[in-house]
Amino acid sequence: MIIMIAGILVTNVVTDPIKRWFKRWINRLPFFNFLYSSIKDLTEAFVGDEKKFNEAVLVQVNEFGLKKIGFLVQKDLAKLGLPGEVAVYFPYSYSFAGQVVIIPADKVKPIVKNSADMMKFVISGGVSGLD
């Protein structure tokens, strides 16, 4: 009971005020706010409560049959004036950098495999994740 009360007290009195102060400070600096929010969104996309890279897809990118593994991040781009198009994120191997591509929805084929395994496969350069 003492540990629970101590946890609640530390959270409400120490850590939450520090987080609020940090967010206020970051919001005052436009460049740092942009960097902080971008990095925060990216990390939450991988490990947050609302994982964004949860639907692995296969996309044929040219007429020679070259295919890339990506992750569907937006299923409807009608708000951008692009009905019938989707946004697919293609991560780079050995990096968390990547590229977002707008492509017709009919060119995207779902991969029926765990998205975490597919991300591991892509990030590792194809050497792991297909157990």
Short mmCIF file of N, CA, C and O in Angstrom, two decimals:
data_model
loop_
_atom_site.label_atom_id
_atom_site.label_comp_id
_atom_site.label_asym_id
_atom_site.label_seq_id
_atom_site.Cartn_x
_atom_site.Cartn_y
_atom_site.Cartn_z
N MET A 1 0.83 -1.19 0.00
CA MET A 1 0.00 0.00 0.00
C MET A 1 0.88 1.26 0.00
O MET A 1 0.57 2.22 -0.70
N ILE A 2 1.96 1.21 0.79
CA ILE A 2 2.87 2.36 0.86
C ILE A 2 3.53 2.61 -0.48
O ILE A 2 3.66 3.75 -0.92
N ILE A 3 3.93 1.53 -1.17
CA ILE A 3 4.56 1.67 -2.49
C ILE A 3 3.59 2.28 -3.49
O ILE A 3 3.95 3.14 -4.28
N MET A 4 2.32 1.87 -3.45
CA MET A 4 1.32 2.42 -4.35
C MET A 4 1.10 3.91 -4.08
O MET A 4 1.06 4.72 -5.01
N ILE A 5 0.99 4.28 -2.84
CA ILE A 5 0.80 5.69 -2.48
C ILE A 5 2.02 6.51 -2.89
O ILE A 5 1.88 7.61 -3.44
N ALA A 6 3.22 5.95 -2.68
CA ALA A 6 4.44 6.65 -3.07
C ALA A 6 4.48 6.84 -4.59
O ALA A 6 4.85 7.91 -5.09
N GLY A 7 4.07 5.82 -5.33
CA GLY A 7 4.04 5.91 -6.80
C GLY A 7 3.08 6.99 -7.28
O GLY A 7 3.40 7.78 -8.17
N ILE A 8 1.91 7.04 -6.71
CA ILE A 8 0.91 8.06 -7.07
C ILE A 8 1.43 9.44 -6.72
O ILE A 8 1.32 10.38 -7.52
N LEU A 9 2.01 9.57 -5.56
CA LEU A 9 2.53 10.85 -5.11
C LEU A 9 3.66 11.34 -6.00
O LEU A 9 3.66 12.50 -6.45
N VAL A 10 4.61 10.48 -6.32
CA VAL A 10 5.74 10.86 -7.18
C VAL A 10 5.24 11.22 -8.57
O VAL A 10 5.69 12.21 -9.17
N THR A 11 4.32 10.45 -9.09
CA THR A 11 3.78 10.74 -10.43
C THR A 11 3.10 12.10 -10.46
O THR A 11 3.35 12.91 -11.36
N ASN A 12 2.24 12.37 -9.50
CA ASN A 12 1.45 13.61 -9.51
C ASN A 12 2.24 14.83 -9.06
O ASN A 12 1.94 15.94 -9.50
N VAL A 13 3.21 14.66 -8.20
CA VAL A 13 3.92 15.81 -7.64
C VAL A 13 5.25 16.07 -8.35
O VAL A 13 5.67 17.20 -8.47
N VAL A 14 5.89 15.03 -8.88
CA VAL A 14 7.22 15.21 -9.46
C VAL A 14 7.21 15.06 -10.98
O VAL A 14 7.52 16.00 -11.70
N THR A 15 6.88 13.88 -11.47
CA THR A 15 7.06 13.63 -12.91
C THR A 15 6.07 14.38 -13.80
O THR A 15 6.48 14.90 -14.84
N ASP A 16 4.81 14.41 -13.45
CA ASP A 16 3.84 15.13 -14.30
C ASP A 16 4.15 16.62 -14.42
O ASP A 16 4.11 17.16 -15.53
N PRO A 17 4.47 17.33 -13.33
CA PRO A 17 4.84 18.74 -13.48
C PRO A 17 6.10 18.94 -14.34
O PRO A 17 6.18 19.89 -15.12
N ILE A 18 7.05 18.03 -14.23
CA ILE A 18 8.26 18.14 -15.06
C ILE A 18 7.90 17.94 -16.52
O ILE A 18 8.38 18.69 -17.39
N LYS A 19 7.06 16.96 -16.84
CA LYS A 19 6.63 16.75 -18.22
C LYS A 19 5.88 17.97 -18.77
O LYS A 19 6.10 18.38 -19.90
N ARG A 20 4.98 18.54 -17.97
CA ARG A 20 4.23 19.73 -18.42
C ARG A 20 5.17 20.90 -18.66
O ARG A 20 5.04 21.62 -19.64
N TRP A 21 6.14 21.11 -17.76
CA TRP A 21 7.11 22.19 -17.92
C TRP A 21 7.92 21.98 -19.19
O TRP A 21 8.13 22.92 -19.96
N PHE A 22 8.36 20.75 -19.44
CA PHE A 22 9.15 20.44 -20.63
C PHE A 22 8.35 20.70 -21.90
O PHE A 22 8.85 21.30 -22.86
N LYS A 23 7.09 20.29 -21.93
CA LYS A 23 6.24 20.51 -23.11
C LYS A 23 6.01 22.00 -23.36
O LYS A 23 6.02 22.45 -24.49
N ARG A 24 5.78 22.76 -22.28
CA ARG A 24 5.62 24.22 -22.44
C ARG A 24 6.89 24.85 -22.99
O ARG A 24 6.84 25.72 -23.86
N TRP A 25 8.04 24.44 -22.50
CA TRP A 25 9.33 24.97 -22.95
C TRP A 25 9.57 24.63 -24.42
O TRP A 25 9.98 25.47 -25.21
N ILE A 26 9.28 23.38 -24.80
CA ILE A 26 9.46 22.95 -26.19
C ILE A 26 8.51 23.71 -27.12
O ILE A 26 8.88 24.10 -28.23
N ASN A 27 7.28 23.93 -26.70
CA ASN A 27 6.29 24.62 -27.53
C ASN A 27 6.69 26.07 -27.82
O ASN A 27 6.24 26.66 -28.80
N ARG A 28 7.53 26.67 -27.00
CA ARG A 28 7.97 28.05 -27.22
C ARG A 28 9.06 28.16 -28.27
O ARG A 28 9.31 29.25 -28.78
N LEU A 29 9.72 27.05 -28.57
CA LEU A 29 10.82 27.05 -29.54
C LEU A 29 10.37 26.30 -30.80
O LEU A 29 10.35 25.07 -30.82
N PRO A 30 10.00 27.02 -31.85
CA PRO A 30 9.38 26.38 -33.02
C PRO A 30 10.22 25.25 -33.64
O PRO A 30 9.69 24.20 -33.94
N PHE A 31 11.52 25.45 -33.81
CA PHE A 31 12.34 24.43 -34.44
C PHE A 31 12.41 23.18 -33.57
O PHE A 31 12.25 22.06 -34.05
N PHE A 32 12.64 23.35 -32.26
CA PHE A 32 12.70 22.22 -31.35
C PHE A 32 11.34 21.55 -31.22
O PHE A 32 11.27 20.33 -31.08
N ASN A 33 10.27 22.33 -31.27
CA ASN A 33 8.93 21.77 -31.22
C ASN A 33 8.70 20.85 -32.41
O ASN A 33 8.17 19.75 -32.27
N PHE A 34 9.13 21.30 -33.59
CA PHE A 34 8.98 20.49 -34.80
C PHE A 34 9.78 19.19 -34.68
O PHE A 34 9.27 18.11 -34.95
N LEU A 35 11.03 19.29 -34.24
CA LEU A 35 11.87 18.09 -34.08
C LEU A 35 11.30 17.15 -33.02
O LEU A 35 11.20 15.93 -33.24
N TYR A 36 10.94 17.71 -31.88
CA TYR A 36 10.42 16.90 -30.78
C TYR A 36 9.14 16.18 -31.19
O TYR A 36 9.01 14.97 -30.97
N SER A 37 8.22 16.89 -31.81
CA SER A 37 6.95 16.26 -32.18
C SER A 37 7.15 15.21 -33.27
O SER A 37 6.50 14.17 -33.26
N SER A 38 8.07 15.46 -34.20
CA SER A 38 8.35 14.47 -35.25
C SER A 38 8.95 13.20 -34.68
O SER A 38 8.54 12.09 -35.01
N ILE A 39 9.93 13.35 -33.80
CA ILE A 39 10.58 12.20 -33.18
C ILE A 39 9.59 11.45 -32.29
O ILE A 39 9.53 10.22 -32.28
N LYS A 40 8.78 12.20 -31.55
CA LYS A 40 7.77 11.59 -30.68
C LYS A 40 6.76 10.79 -31.50
O LYS A 40 6.42 9.66 -31.15
N ASP A 41 6.28 11.38 -32.60
CA ASP A 41 5.32 10.67 -33.45
C ASP A 41 5.93 9.40 -34.05
O ASP A 41 5.27 8.37 -34.13
N LEU A 42 7.20 9.49 -34.47
CA LEU A 42 7.86 8.32 -35.05
C LEU A 42 8.03 7.21 -34.03
O LEU A 42 7.73 6.05 -34.31
N THR A 43 8.47 7.55 -32.83
CA THR A 43 8.65 6.51 -31.82
C THR A 43 7.31 5.92 -31.38
O THR A 43 7.21 4.71 -31.16
N GLU A 44 6.29 6.74 -31.29
CA GLU A 44 4.96 6.23 -30.94
C GLU A 44 4.40 5.35 -32.05
O GLU A 44 3.62 4.43 -31.79
N ALA A 45 4.78 5.61 -33.29
CA ALA A 45 4.32 4.78 -34.40
C ALA A 45 4.87 3.37 -34.28
O ALA A 45 4.23 2.40 -34.68
N PHE A 46 6.08 3.24 -33.71
CA PHE A 46 6.68 1.92 -33.54
C PHE A 46 6.27 1.25 -32.24
O PHE A 46 6.00 0.06 -32.22
N VAL A 47 6.24 2.00 -31.14
CA VAL A 47 6.06 1.37 -29.84
C VAL A 47 4.90 1.95 -29.03
O VAL A 47 4.66 1.50 -27.92
N GLY A 48 4.19 2.92 -29.52
CA GLY A 48 3.12 3.55 -28.76
C GLY A 48 1.88 2.69 -28.68
O GLY A 48 1.80 1.59 -29.23
N ASP A 49 0.87 3.21 -27.96
CA ASP A 49 -0.40 2.49 -27.83
C ASP A 49 -1.11 2.34 -29.17
O ASP A 49 -1.79 1.37 -29.42
N GLU A 50 -0.96 3.35 -30.02
CA GLU A 50 -1.59 3.31 -31.34
C GLU A 50 -0.51 3.13 -32.39
O GLU A 50 -0.13 4.06 -33.08
N LYS A 51 -0.01 1.91 -32.53
CA LYS A 51 1.04 1.65 -33.52
C LYS A 51 0.51 1.97 -34.91
O LYS A 51 -0.56 1.55 -35.29
N LYS A 52 1.26 2.72 -35.68
CA LYS A 52 0.83 3.13 -37.01
C LYS A 52 1.25 2.13 -38.08
O LYS A 52 0.62 2.02 -39.11
N PHE A 53 2.35 1.41 -37.85
CA PHE A 53 2.86 0.48 -38.85
C PHE A 53 2.35 -0.92 -38.55
O PHE A 53 3.10 -1.83 -38.27
N ASN A 54 1.03 -1.08 -38.60
CA ASN A 54 0.45 -2.37 -38.23
C ASN A 54 -0.11 -3.13 -39.42
O ASN A 54 -0.67 -4.19 -39.25
N GLU A 55 0.03 -2.60 -40.63
CA GLU A 55 -0.46 -3.29 -41.81
C GLU A 55 0.62 -3.32 -42.88
O GLU A 55 0.84 -2.35 -43.60
N ALA A 56 1.32 -4.44 -42.95
CA ALA A 56 2.38 -4.61 -43.94
C ALA A 56 1.76 -4.85 -45.31
O ALA A 56 0.75 -5.55 -45.44
N VAL A 57 2.35 -4.25 -46.34
CA VAL A 57 1.84 -4.40 -47.71
C VAL A 57 3.00 -4.63 -48.67
O VAL A 57 4.15 -4.30 -48.39
N LEU A 58 2.67 -5.19 -49.81
CA LEU A 58 3.62 -5.41 -50.89
C LEU A 58 3.19 -4.54 -52.06
O LEU A 58 2.03 -4.56 -52.45
N VAL A 59 4.13 -3.77 -52.60
CA VAL A 59 3.81 -2.85 -53.68
C VAL A 59 4.74 -3.12 -54.86
O VAL A 59 5.96 -3.14 -54.70
N GLN A 60 4.15 -3.35 -56.03
CA GLN A 60 4.97 -3.48 -57.24
C GLN A 60 5.28 -2.07 -57.71
O GLN A 60 4.38 -1.28 -57.98
N VAL A 61 6.57 -1.74 -57.82
CA VAL A 61 6.96 -0.36 -58.07
C VAL A 61 7.34 -0.07 -59.51
O VAL A 61 7.49 1.09 -59.88
N ASN A 62 7.53 -1.10 -60.33
CA ASN A 62 7.82 -0.82 -61.74
C ASN A 62 7.32 -1.95 -62.64
O ASN A 62 6.82 -2.97 -62.16
N GLU A 63 7.48 -1.77 -63.92
CA GLU A 63 6.96 -2.75 -64.88
C GLU A 63 7.80 -4.02 -64.95
O GLU A 63 7.40 -4.99 -65.57
N PHE A 64 8.97 -4.04 -64.34
CA PHE A 64 9.84 -5.22 -64.36
C PHE A 64 9.53 -6.19 -63.22
O PHE A 64 10.16 -7.22 -63.09
N GLY A 65 8.58 -5.85 -62.36
CA GLY A 65 8.18 -6.72 -61.27
C GLY A 65 8.88 -6.44 -59.96
O GLY A 65 8.73 -7.22 -59.02
N LEU A 66 9.64 -5.36 -59.86
CA LEU A 66 10.29 -5.00 -58.61
C LEU A 66 9.22 -4.71 -57.56
O LEU A 66 8.31 -3.93 -57.80
N LYS A 67 9.35 -5.36 -56.42
CA LYS A 67 8.38 -5.18 -55.35
C LYS A 67 9.08 -4.66 -54.11
O LYS A 67 10.23 -4.98 -53.86
N LYS A 68 8.35 -3.86 -53.32
CA LYS A 68 8.87 -3.33 -52.06
C LYS A 68 7.87 -3.62 -50.96
O LYS A 68 6.67 -3.60 -51.18
N ILE A 69 8.42 -3.87 -49.77
CA ILE A 69 7.58 -4.07 -48.59
C ILE A 69 7.45 -2.72 -47.90
O ILE A 69 8.43 -2.03 -47.67
N GLY A 70 6.22 -2.36 -47.61
CA GLY A 70 5.95 -1.10 -46.92
C GLY A 70 4.86 -1.29 -45.89
O GLY A 70 4.40 -2.41 -45.63
N PHE A 71 4.43 -0.18 -45.32
CA PHE A 71 3.39 -0.21 -44.29
C PHE A 71 2.35 0.85 -44.63
O PHE A 71 2.68 2.01 -44.84
N LEU A 72 1.11 0.42 -44.70
CA LEU A 72 0.01 1.31 -45.03
C LEU A 72 -0.21 2.26 -43.86
O LEU A 72 -0.49 1.83 -42.75
N VAL A 73 -0.07 3.56 -44.12
CA VAL A 73 -0.22 4.54 -43.04
C VAL A 73 -1.48 5.39 -43.18
O VAL A 73 -1.99 5.91 -42.20
N GLN A 74 -1.99 5.52 -44.39
CA GLN A 74 -3.26 6.24 -44.62
C GLN A 74 -4.03 5.48 -45.70
O GLN A 74 -3.54 5.33 -46.82
N LYS A 75 -5.23 5.04 -45.36
CA LYS A 75 -6.04 4.28 -46.30
C LYS A 75 -6.91 5.15 -47.18
O LYS A 75 -7.42 4.68 -48.19
N ASP A 76 -7.09 6.39 -46.82
CA ASP A 76 -7.98 7.27 -47.58
C ASP A 76 -7.36 8.66 -47.66
O ASP A 76 -7.19 9.33 -46.64
N LEU A 77 -7.02 9.08 -48.86
CA LEU A 77 -6.41 10.40 -49.06
C LEU A 77 -7.37 11.36 -49.76
O LEU A 77 -6.95 12.31 -50.41
N ALA A 78 -8.67 11.11 -49.60
CA ALA A 78 -9.67 11.99 -50.20
C ALA A 78 -9.56 13.41 -49.66
O ALA A 78 -9.83 14.38 -50.38
N LYS A 79 -9.13 13.56 -48.40
CA LYS A 79 -8.97 14.90 -47.82
C LYS A 79 -7.90 15.71 -48.54
O LYS A 79 -7.90 16.93 -48.49
N LEU A 80 -6.98 15.01 -49.21
CA LEU A 80 -5.94 15.69 -49.99
C LEU A 80 -6.34 15.82 -51.46
O LEU A 80 -5.53 16.23 -52.29
N GLY A 81 -7.56 15.42 -51.77
CA GLY A 81 -8.01 15.47 -53.16
C GLY A 81 -7.47 14.30 -53.97
O GLY A 81 -7.34 14.38 -55.18
N LEU A 82 -7.17 13.19 -53.28
CA LEU A 82 -6.63 12.01 -53.94
C LEU A 82 -7.47 10.77 -53.61
O LEU A 82 -6.99 9.84 -52.98
N PRO A 83 -8.73 10.75 -54.07
CA PRO A 83 -9.55 9.58 -53.79
C PRO A 83 -9.00 8.34 -54.49
O PRO A 83 -8.47 8.44 -55.60
N GLY A 84 -9.10 7.20 -53.84
CA GLY A 84 -8.60 5.96 -54.43
C GLY A 84 -7.10 5.77 -54.28
O GLY A 84 -6.55 4.82 -54.81
N GLU A 85 -6.45 6.69 -53.58
CA GLU A 85 -5.00 6.59 -53.36
C GLU A 85 -4.73 6.36 -51.89
O GLU A 85 -5.54 6.70 -51.02
N VAL A 86 -3.61 5.73 -51.59
CA VAL A 86 -3.22 5.45 -50.21
C VAL A 86 -1.79 5.93 -50.01
O VAL A 86 -1.05 6.15 -50.96
N ALA A 87 -1.40 6.07 -48.73
CA ALA A 87 -0.03 6.44 -48.40
C ALA A 87 0.65 5.22 -47.80
O ALA A 87 0.12 4.58 -46.89
N VAL A 88 1.81 4.88 -48.34
CA VAL A 88 2.59 3.73 -47.88
C VAL A 88 3.96 4.23 -47.44
O VAL A 88 4.61 5.00 -48.15
N TYR A 89 4.38 3.79 -46.26
CA TYR A 89 5.69 4.14 -45.73
C TYR A 89 6.66 2.99 -46.02
O TYR A 89 6.39 1.85 -45.70
N PHE A 90 7.77 3.32 -46.68
CA PHE A 90 8.81 2.35 -46.98
C PHE A 90 10.02 2.65 -46.11
O PHE A 90 10.75 3.61 -46.38
N PRO A 91 10.25 1.86 -45.06
CA PRO A 91 11.43 2.09 -44.22
C PRO A 91 12.69 1.65 -44.95
O PRO A 91 12.65 0.77 -45.81
N TYR A 92 13.81 2.29 -44.61
CA TYR A 92 15.10 1.91 -45.16
C TYR A 92 15.73 0.85 -44.27
O TYR A 92 15.54 0.85 -43.06
N SER A 93 16.51 -0.03 -44.85
CA SER A 93 17.20 -1.05 -44.07
C SER A 93 18.27 -0.42 -43.20
O SER A 93 18.93 0.54 -43.60
N TYR A 94 18.45 -0.99 -42.02
CA TYR A 94 19.43 -0.55 -41.03
C TYR A 94 19.26 0.91 -40.63
O TYR A 94 20.21 1.59 -40.32
N SER A 95 18.01 1.37 -40.66
CA SER A 95 17.71 2.76 -40.31
C SER A 95 16.24 2.86 -39.99
O SER A 95 15.44 2.06 -40.45
N PHE A 96 15.87 3.87 -39.22
CA PHE A 96 14.45 4.12 -38.99
C PHE A 96 13.96 5.23 -39.89
O PHE A 96 12.84 5.70 -39.77
N ALA A 97 14.81 5.66 -40.80
CA ALA A 97 14.39 6.63 -41.81
C ALA A 97 13.58 5.87 -42.86
O ALA A 97 13.62 4.65 -42.95
N GLY A 98 12.85 6.61 -43.65
CA GLY A 98 12.06 5.98 -44.68
C GLY A 98 11.45 7.01 -45.60
O GLY A 98 11.83 8.18 -45.58
N GLN A 99 10.51 6.57 -46.39
CA GLN A 99 9.90 7.42 -47.41
C GLN A 99 8.42 7.10 -47.48
O GLN A 99 8.02 5.94 -47.45
N VAL A 100 7.60 8.14 -47.58
CA VAL A 100 6.16 7.97 -47.76
C VAL A 100 5.85 8.17 -49.23
O VAL A 100 6.27 9.15 -49.84
N VAL A 101 5.11 7.22 -49.80
CA VAL A 101 4.77 7.24 -51.21
C VAL A 101 3.25 7.19 -51.35
O VAL A 101 2.59 6.42 -50.65
N ILE A 102 2.72 8.01 -52.24
CA ILE A 102 1.30 8.00 -52.56
C ILE A 102 1.13 7.09 -53.78
O ILE A 102 1.82 7.29 -54.79
N ILE A 103 0.24 6.12 -53.67
CA ILE A 103 0.09 5.12 -54.73
C ILE A 103 -1.38 4.71 -54.84
O ILE A 103 -2.10 4.74 -53.84
N PRO A 104 -1.84 4.33 -56.02
CA PRO A 104 -3.22 3.86 -56.14
C PRO A 104 -3.46 2.64 -55.25
O PRO A 104 -2.61 1.75 -55.14
N ALA A 105 -4.61 2.60 -54.62
CA ALA A 105 -4.94 1.53 -53.67
C ALA A 105 -4.90 0.16 -54.32
O ALA A 105 -4.56 -0.83 -53.67
N ASP A 106 -5.23 0.06 -55.62
CA ASP A 106 -5.26 -1.25 -56.25
C ASP A 106 -3.86 -1.81 -56.53
O ASP A 106 -3.72 -2.97 -56.91
N LYS A 107 -2.81 -1.02 -56.34
CA LYS A 107 -1.43 -1.49 -56.53
C LYS A 107 -0.83 -2.03 -55.23
O LYS A 107 0.31 -2.48 -55.21
N VAL A 108 -1.61 -1.98 -54.15
CA VAL A 108 -1.13 -2.38 -52.83
C VAL A 108 -1.75 -3.71 -52.46
O VAL A 108 -2.96 -3.88 -52.50
N LYS A 109 -0.89 -4.68 -52.10
CA LYS A 109 -1.35 -6.02 -51.73
C LYS A 109 -0.99 -6.27 -50.27
O LYS A 109 0.19 -6.20 -49.91
N PRO A 110 -1.98 -6.57 -49.42
CA PRO A 110 -1.68 -6.84 -48.01
C PRO A 110 -0.81 -8.08 -47.84
O PRO A 110 -0.93 -9.04 -48.60
N ILE A 111 0.06 -8.04 -46.85
CA ILE A 111 0.87 -9.20 -46.48
C ILE A 111 0.27 -9.77 -45.20
O ILE A 111 0.17 -9.06 -44.20
N VAL A 112 -0.11 -11.01 -45.24
CA VAL A 112 -0.74 -11.65 -44.08
C VAL A 112 0.38 -12.23 -43.20
O VAL A 112 0.67 -13.41 -43.24
N LYS A 113 1.00 -11.34 -42.46
CA LYS A 113 2.11 -11.69 -41.57
C LYS A 113 2.15 -10.63 -40.50
O LYS A 113 1.72 -9.50 -40.70
N ASN A 114 2.67 -10.96 -39.35
CA ASN A 114 2.81 -10.02 -38.25
C ASN A 114 3.61 -8.80 -38.70
O ASN A 114 4.71 -8.94 -39.24
N SER A 115 3.07 -7.61 -38.48
CA SER A 115 3.75 -6.40 -38.94
C SER A 115 5.09 -6.18 -38.24
O SER A 115 6.02 -5.65 -38.83
N ALA A 116 5.20 -6.58 -36.98
CA ALA A 116 6.49 -6.45 -36.27
C ALA A 116 7.55 -7.33 -36.93
O ALA A 116 8.69 -6.90 -37.10
N ASP A 117 7.16 -8.53 -37.34
CA ASP A 117 8.10 -9.40 -38.04
C ASP A 117 8.50 -8.81 -39.39
O ASP A 117 9.66 -8.90 -39.80
N MET A 118 7.53 -8.21 -40.07
CA MET A 118 7.83 -7.61 -41.38
C MET A 118 8.75 -6.39 -41.22
O MET A 118 9.65 -6.18 -42.03
N MET A 119 8.52 -5.60 -40.18
CA MET A 119 9.40 -4.45 -39.93
C MET A 119 10.81 -4.95 -39.63
O MET A 119 11.79 -4.40 -40.14
N LYS A 120 10.92 -5.98 -38.83
CA LYS A 120 12.21 -6.57 -38.51
C LYS A 120 12.90 -7.06 -39.79
O LYS A 120 14.10 -6.87 -39.99
N PHE A 121 12.14 -7.68 -40.67
CA PHE A 121 12.66 -8.18 -41.95
C PHE A 121 13.21 -7.05 -42.80
O PHE A 121 14.31 -7.12 -43.32
N VAL A 122 12.46 -5.96 -42.91
CA VAL A 122 12.88 -4.83 -43.74
C VAL A 122 14.09 -4.12 -43.12
O VAL A 122 15.07 -3.84 -43.80
N ILE A 123 13.99 -3.80 -41.83
CA ILE A 123 15.06 -3.06 -41.15
C ILE A 123 16.36 -3.85 -41.16
O ILE A 123 17.44 -3.27 -41.28
N SER A 124 16.28 -5.18 -41.06
CA SER A 124 17.49 -6.01 -41.04
C SER A 124 18.06 -6.25 -42.42
O SER A 124 19.03 -6.99 -42.56
N GLY A 125 17.47 -5.70 -43.44
CA GLY A 125 17.96 -5.93 -44.79
C GLY A 125 17.55 -7.29 -45.34
O GLY A 125 18.17 -7.82 -46.25
N GLY A 126 16.51 -7.89 -44.73
CA GLY A 126 15.99 -9.17 -45.21
C GLY A 126 16.62 -10.38 -44.58
O GLY A 126 16.38 -11.50 -45.03
N VAL A 127 17.44 -10.21 -43.55
CA VAL A 127 18.12 -11.36 -42.97
C VAL A 127 17.43 -11.93 -41.73
O VAL A 127 17.83 -12.98 -41.25
N SER A 128 16.43 -11.26 -41.18
CA SER A 128 15.74 -11.81 -40.01
C SER A 128 14.28 -11.41 -40.02
O SER A 128 13.87 -10.53 -40.78
N GLY A 129 13.49 -12.08 -39.19
CA GLY A 129 12.10 -11.72 -39.03
C GLY A 129 11.11 -12.64 -39.69
O GLY A 129 9.92 -12.49 -39.52
N LEU A 130 11.58 -13.64 -40.45
CA LEU A 130 10.65 -14.56 -41.12
C LEU A 130 10.69 -15.95 -40.49
O LEU A 130 10.70 -16.95 -41.16
N ASP A 131 10.69 -16.00 -39.18
CA ASP A 131 10.73 -17.29 -38.48
C ASP A 131 9.43 -18.02 -38.63
O ASP A 131 8.38 -17.53 -38.74
#
